[in-house]
PDB file of C-alpha atoms and ligand atoms in Angstrom:
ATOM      1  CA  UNK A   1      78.738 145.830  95.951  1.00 85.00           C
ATOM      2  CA  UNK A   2      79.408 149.374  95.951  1.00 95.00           C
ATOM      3  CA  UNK A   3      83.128 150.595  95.155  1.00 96.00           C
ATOM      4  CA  UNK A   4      83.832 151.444  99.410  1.00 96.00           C
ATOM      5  CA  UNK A   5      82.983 148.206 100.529  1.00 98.00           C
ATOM      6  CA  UNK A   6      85.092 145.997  97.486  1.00 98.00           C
ATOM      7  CA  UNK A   7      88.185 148.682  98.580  1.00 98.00           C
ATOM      8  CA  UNK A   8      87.325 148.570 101.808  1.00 98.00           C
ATOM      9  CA  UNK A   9      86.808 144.444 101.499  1.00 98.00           C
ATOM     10  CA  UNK A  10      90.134 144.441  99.409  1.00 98.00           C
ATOM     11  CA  UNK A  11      92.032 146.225 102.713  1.00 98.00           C
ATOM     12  CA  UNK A  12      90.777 143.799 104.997  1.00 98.00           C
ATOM     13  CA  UNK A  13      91.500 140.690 103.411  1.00 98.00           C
ATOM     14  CA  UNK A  14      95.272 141.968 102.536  1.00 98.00           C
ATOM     15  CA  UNK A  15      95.489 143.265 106.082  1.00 98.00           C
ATOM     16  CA  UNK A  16      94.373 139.473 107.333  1.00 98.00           C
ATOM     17  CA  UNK A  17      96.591 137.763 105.121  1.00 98.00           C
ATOM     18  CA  UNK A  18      99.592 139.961 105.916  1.00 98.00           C
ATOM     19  CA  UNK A  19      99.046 139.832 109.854  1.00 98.00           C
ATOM     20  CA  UNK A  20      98.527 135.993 109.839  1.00 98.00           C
ATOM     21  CA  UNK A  21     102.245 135.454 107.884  1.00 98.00           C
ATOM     22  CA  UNK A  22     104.893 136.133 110.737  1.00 98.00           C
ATOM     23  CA  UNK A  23     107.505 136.527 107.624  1.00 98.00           C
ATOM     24  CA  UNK A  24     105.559 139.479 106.179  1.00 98.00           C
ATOM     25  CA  UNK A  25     104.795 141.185 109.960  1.00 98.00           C
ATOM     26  CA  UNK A  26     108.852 140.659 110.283  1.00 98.00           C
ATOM     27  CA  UNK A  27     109.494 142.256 107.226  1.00 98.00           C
ATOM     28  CA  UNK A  28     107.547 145.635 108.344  1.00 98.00           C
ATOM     29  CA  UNK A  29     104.464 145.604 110.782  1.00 98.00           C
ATOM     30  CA  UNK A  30     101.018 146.563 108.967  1.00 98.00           C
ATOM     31  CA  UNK A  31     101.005 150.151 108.699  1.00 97.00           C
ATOM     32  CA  UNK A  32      98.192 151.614 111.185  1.00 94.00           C
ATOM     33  CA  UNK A  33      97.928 154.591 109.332  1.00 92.00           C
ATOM     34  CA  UNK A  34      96.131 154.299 106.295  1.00 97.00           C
ATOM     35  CA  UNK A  35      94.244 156.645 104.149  1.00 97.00           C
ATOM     36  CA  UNK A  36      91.889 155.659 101.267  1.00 98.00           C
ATOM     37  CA  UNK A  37      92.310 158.066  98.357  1.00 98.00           C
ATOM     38  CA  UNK A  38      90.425 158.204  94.924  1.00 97.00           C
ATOM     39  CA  UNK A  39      92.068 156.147  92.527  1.00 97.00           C
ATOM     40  CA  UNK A  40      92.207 156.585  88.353  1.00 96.00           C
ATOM     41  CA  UNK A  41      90.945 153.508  86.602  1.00 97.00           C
ATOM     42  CA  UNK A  42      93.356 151.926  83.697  1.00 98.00           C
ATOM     43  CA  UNK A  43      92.963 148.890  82.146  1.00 97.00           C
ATOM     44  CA  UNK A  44      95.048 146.692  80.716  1.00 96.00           C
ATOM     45  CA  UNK A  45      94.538 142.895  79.018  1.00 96.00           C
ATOM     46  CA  UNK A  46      96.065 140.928  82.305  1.00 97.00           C
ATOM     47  CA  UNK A  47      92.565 141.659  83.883  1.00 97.00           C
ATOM     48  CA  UNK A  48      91.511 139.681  81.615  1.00 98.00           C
ATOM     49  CA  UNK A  49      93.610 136.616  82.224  1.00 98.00           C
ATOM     50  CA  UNK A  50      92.800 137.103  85.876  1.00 98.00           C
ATOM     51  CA  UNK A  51      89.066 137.315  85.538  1.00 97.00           C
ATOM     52  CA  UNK A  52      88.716 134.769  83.350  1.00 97.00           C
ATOM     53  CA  UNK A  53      91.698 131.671  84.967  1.00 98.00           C
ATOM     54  CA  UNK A  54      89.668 129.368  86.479  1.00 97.00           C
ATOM     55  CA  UNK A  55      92.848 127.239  87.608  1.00 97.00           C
ATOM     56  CA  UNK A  56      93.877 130.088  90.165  1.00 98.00           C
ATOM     57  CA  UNK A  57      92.461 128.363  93.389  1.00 97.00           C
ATOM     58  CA  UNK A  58      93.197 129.427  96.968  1.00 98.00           C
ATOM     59  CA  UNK A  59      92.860 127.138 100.183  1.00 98.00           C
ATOM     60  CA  UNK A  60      94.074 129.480 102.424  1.00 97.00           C
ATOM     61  CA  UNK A  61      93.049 132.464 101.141  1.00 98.00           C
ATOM     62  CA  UNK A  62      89.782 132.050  98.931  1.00 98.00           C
ATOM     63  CA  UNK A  63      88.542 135.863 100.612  1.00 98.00           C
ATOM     64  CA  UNK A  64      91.490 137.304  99.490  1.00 98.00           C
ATOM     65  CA  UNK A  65      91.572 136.026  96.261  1.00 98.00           C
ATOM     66  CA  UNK A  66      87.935 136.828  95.615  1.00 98.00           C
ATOM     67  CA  UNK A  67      88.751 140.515  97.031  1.00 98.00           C
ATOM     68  CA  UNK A  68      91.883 141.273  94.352  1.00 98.00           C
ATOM     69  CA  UNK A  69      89.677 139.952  91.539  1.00 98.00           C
ATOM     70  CA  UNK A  70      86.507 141.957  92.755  1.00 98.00           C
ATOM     71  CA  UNK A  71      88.734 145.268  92.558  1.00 98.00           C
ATOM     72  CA  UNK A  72      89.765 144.526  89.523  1.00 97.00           C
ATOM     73  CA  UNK A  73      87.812 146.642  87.161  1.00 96.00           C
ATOM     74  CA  UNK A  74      87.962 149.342  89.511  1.00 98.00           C
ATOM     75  CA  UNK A  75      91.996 149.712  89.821  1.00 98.00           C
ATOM     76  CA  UNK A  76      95.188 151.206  87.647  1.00 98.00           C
ATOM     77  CA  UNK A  77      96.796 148.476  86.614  1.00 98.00           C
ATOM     78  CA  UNK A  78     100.210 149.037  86.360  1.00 97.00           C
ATOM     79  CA  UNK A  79     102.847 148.774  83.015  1.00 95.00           C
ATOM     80  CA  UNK A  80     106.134 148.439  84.945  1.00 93.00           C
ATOM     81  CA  UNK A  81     107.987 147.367  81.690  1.00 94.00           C
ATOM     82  CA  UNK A  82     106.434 149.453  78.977  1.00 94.00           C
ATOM     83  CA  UNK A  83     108.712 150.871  76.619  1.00 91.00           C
ATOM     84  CA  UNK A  84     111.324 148.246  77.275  1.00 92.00           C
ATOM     85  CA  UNK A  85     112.494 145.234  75.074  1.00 90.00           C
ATOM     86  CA  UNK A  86     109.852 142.426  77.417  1.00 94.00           C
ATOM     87  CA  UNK A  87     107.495 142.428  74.435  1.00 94.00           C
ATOM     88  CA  UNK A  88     103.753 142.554  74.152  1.00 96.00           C
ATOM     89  CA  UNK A  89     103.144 138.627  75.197  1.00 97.00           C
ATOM     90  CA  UNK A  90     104.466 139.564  78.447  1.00 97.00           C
ATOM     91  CA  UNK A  91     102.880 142.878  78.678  1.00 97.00           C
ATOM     92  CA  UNK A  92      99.229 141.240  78.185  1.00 97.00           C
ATOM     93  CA  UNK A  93      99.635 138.698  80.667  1.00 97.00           C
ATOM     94  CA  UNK A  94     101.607 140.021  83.512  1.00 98.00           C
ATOM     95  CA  UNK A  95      99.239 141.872  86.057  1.00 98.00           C
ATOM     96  CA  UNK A  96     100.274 144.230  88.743  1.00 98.00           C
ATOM     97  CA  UNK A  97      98.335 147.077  91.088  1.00 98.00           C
ATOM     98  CA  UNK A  98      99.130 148.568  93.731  1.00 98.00           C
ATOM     99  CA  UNK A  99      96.327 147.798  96.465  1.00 98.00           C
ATOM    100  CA  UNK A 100      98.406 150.476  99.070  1.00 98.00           C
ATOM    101  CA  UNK A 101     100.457 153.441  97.045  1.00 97.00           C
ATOM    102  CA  UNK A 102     100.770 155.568  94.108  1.00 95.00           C
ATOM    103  CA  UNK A 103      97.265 155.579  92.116  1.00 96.00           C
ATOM    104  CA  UNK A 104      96.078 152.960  94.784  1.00 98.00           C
ATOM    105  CA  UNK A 105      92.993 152.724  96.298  1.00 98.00           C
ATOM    106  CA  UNK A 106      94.937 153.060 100.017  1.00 98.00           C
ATOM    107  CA  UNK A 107      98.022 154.972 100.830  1.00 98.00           C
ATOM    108  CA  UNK A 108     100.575 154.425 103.531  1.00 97.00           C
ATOM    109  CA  UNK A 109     104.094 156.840 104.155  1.00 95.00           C
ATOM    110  CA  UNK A 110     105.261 153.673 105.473  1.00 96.00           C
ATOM    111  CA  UNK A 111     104.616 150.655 103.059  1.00 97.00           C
ATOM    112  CA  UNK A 112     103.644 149.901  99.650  1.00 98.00           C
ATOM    113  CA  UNK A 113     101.645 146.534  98.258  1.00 98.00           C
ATOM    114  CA  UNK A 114     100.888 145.116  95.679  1.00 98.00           C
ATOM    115  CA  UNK A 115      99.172 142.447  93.947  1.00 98.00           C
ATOM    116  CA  UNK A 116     101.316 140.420  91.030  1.00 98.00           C
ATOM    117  CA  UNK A 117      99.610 137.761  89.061  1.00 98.00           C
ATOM    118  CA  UNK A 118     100.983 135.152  86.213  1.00 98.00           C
ATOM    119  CA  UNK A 119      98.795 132.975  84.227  1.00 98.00           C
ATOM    120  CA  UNK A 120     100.974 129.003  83.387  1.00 98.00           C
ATOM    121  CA  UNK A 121     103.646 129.546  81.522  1.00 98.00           C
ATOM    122  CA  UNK A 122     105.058 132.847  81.372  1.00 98.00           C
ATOM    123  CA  UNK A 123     108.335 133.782  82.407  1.00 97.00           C
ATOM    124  CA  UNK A 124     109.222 137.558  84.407  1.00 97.00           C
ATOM    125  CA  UNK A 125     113.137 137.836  83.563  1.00 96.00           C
ATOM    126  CA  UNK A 126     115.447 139.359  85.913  1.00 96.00           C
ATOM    127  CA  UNK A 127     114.579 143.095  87.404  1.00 96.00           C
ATOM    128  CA  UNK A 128     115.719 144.489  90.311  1.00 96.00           C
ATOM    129  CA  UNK A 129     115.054 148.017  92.534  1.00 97.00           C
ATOM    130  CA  UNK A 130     116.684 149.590  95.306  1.00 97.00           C
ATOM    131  CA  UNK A 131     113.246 148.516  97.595  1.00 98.00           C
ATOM    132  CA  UNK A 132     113.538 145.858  99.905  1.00 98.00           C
ATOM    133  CA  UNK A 133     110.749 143.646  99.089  1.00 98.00           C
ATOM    134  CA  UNK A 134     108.593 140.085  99.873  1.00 98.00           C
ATOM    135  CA  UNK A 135     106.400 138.237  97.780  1.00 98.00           C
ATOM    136  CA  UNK A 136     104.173 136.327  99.795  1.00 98.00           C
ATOM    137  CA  UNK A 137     101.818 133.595  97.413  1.00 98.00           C
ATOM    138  CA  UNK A 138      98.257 133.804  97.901  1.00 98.00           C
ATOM    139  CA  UNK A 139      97.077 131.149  95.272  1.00 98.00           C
ATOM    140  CA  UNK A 140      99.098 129.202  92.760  1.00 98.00           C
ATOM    141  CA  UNK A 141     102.686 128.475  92.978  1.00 98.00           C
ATOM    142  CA  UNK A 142     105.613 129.562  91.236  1.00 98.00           C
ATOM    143  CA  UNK A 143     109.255 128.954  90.816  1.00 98.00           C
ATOM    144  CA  UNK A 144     111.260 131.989  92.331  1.00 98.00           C
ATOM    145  CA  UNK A 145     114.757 132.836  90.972  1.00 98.00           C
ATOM    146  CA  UNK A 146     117.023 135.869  92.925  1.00 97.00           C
ATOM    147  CA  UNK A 147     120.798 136.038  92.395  1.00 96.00           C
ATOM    148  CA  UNK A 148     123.195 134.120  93.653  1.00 94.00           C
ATOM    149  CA  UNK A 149     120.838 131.524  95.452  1.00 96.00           C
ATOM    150  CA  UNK A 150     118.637 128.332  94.284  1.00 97.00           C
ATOM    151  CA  UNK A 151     116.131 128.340  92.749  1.00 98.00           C
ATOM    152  CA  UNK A 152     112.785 127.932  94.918  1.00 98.00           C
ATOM    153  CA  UNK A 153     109.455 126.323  93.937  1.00 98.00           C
ATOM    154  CA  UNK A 154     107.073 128.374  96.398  1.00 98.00           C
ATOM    155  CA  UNK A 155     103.160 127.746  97.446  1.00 98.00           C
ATOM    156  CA  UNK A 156     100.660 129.567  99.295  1.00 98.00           C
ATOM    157  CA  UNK A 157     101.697 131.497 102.294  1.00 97.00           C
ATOM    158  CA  UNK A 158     105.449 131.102 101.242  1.00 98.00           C
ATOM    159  CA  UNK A 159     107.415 134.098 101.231  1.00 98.00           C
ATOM    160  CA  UNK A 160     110.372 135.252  98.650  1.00 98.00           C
ATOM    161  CA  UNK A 161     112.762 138.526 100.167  1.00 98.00           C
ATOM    162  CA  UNK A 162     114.542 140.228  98.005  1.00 98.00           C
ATOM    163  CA  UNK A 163     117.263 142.378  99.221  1.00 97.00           C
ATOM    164  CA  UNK A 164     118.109 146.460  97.937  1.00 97.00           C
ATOM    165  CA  UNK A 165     119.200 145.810  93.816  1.00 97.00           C
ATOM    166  CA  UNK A 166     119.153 142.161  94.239  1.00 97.00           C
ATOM    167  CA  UNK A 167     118.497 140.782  90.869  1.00 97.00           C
ATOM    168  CA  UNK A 168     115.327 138.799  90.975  1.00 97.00           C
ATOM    169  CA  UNK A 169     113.510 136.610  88.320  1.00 98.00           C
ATOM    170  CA  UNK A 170     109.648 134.567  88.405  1.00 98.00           C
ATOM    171  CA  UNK A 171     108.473 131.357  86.218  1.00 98.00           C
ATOM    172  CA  UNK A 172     105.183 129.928  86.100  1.00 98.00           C
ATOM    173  CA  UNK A 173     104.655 126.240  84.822  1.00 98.00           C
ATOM    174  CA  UNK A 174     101.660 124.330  84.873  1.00 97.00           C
ATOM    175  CA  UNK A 175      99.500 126.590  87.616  1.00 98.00           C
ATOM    176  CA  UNK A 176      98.994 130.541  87.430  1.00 98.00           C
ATOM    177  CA  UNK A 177     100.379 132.182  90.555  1.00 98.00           C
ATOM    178  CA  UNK A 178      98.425 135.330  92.684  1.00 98.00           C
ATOM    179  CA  UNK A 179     100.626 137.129  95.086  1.00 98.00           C
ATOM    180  CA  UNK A 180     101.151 140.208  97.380  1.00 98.00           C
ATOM    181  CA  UNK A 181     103.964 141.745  97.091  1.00 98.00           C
ATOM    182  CA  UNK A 182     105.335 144.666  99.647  1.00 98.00           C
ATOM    183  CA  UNK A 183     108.261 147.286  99.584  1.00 98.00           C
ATOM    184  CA  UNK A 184     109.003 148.993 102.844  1.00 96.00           C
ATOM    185  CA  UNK A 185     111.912 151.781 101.462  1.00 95.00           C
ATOM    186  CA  UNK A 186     112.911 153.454  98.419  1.00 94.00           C
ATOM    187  CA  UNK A 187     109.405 153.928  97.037  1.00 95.00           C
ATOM    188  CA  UNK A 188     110.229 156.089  94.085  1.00 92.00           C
ATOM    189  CA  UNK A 189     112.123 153.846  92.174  1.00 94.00           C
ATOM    190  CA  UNK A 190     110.669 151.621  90.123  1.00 93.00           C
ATOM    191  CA  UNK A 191     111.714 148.207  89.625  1.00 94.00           C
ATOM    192  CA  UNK A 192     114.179 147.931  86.033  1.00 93.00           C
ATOM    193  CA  UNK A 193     115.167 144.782  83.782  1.00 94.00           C
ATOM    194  CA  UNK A 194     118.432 144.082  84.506  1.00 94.00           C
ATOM    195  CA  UNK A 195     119.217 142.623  81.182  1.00 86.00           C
ATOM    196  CA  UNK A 196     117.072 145.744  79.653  1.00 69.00           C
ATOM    197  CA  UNK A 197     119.063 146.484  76.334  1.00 61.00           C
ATOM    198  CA  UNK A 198     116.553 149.350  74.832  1.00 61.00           C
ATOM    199  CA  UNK A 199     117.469 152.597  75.733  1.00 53.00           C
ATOM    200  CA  UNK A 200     113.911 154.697  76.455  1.00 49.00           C
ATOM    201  CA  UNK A 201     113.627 157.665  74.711  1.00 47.00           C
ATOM    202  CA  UNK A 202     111.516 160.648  76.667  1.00 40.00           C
TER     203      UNK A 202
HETATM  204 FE1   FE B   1     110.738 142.897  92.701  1.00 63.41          FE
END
């Protein structure tokens, strides 16, 4: 497969997933204007731990799933927390990038998404960002943790909002998690540890 048609496969399969989930098309409608755009490759080790988990399983989604690891060597993955106090264990297993926005291979004026995966066992602490967002579960479970509610054990084609600054936390156990993950507002600032005690240095 040429890089167009795993993009091009990679839009479809997000746009069929997100149109299907009545949750997601409440939280903003599928934008009808998007442009594909050239898109900088960066690697970073969580590829790795996607390409190679063979516990990551989808029933619903399995064209999806296929699509977001197919793009894989082809995309910027992201490093959200670099140069913050999360640690390299964390770093190297917790993959993000952006499948519509900045350095993506789509762009929209009127949403951003995401993919987010999590091998077992590793913990996201608490972030937040003045976005309104959902995290919908495409493979995997997870337990989802936002501020001042329960606690949530979610599977695929459950949805987790997370209102403007809300302080928001993930936790894998036994099974890996794949998600997309969509911001509607506020798209130029990025998400920050709440509990972030290093001070960056520019
Ligand atoms: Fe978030």
């Amino acid at each position: 497969m040429n890089k167009d048609t795993i993009f091009q496969t990679l839009l479809c399969t997000t746009q069929n997933a997100y149109c299907e989930n009545t949750e997601m098309m409440d939280f903003a409608p599928f934008p009808n204007n998007i442009i594909s755009q050239e898109v900088t490759p960066y690697y970073c080790k969580c590829s790795d731990y996607l390409g190679d988990d063979k516990r990551l399983i989808s029933n619903n989604y399995p064209e999806l799933q296929k699509a977001i690891i197919d793009a894989s060597e082809l995309v910027h993955w992201r490093e959200t927390y670099k140069g913050t106090d999360i640690g390299d264990y964390f770093m190297d297993r917790f993959g993000c990038y952006s499948i519509i926005g900045e350095n993506a291979p789509f762009s929209s004026d009127a949403l951003r998404v995401f993919m987010v995966y999590m091998p077992p066992r590793l913990y996201y602490p608490w972030h937040h960002h003045p976005a309104e967002e959902v995290y919908m579960v495409v493979s995997g479970s997870a337990t989802f943790k936002k501020k001042d509610c329960p606690d949530e054990v979610l599977s695929e084609g459950q949805v987790a909002f997370h209102e403007s600054n809300q302080p928001h936390a993930m936790e894998t156990k036994d099974d890996p998690v794949l998600c997309l993950v969509a911001w509607h507002d506020n798209f130029q600032t990025p998400p920050v540890l709440t509990l972030n005690t290093k001070i960056s240095v520019r």
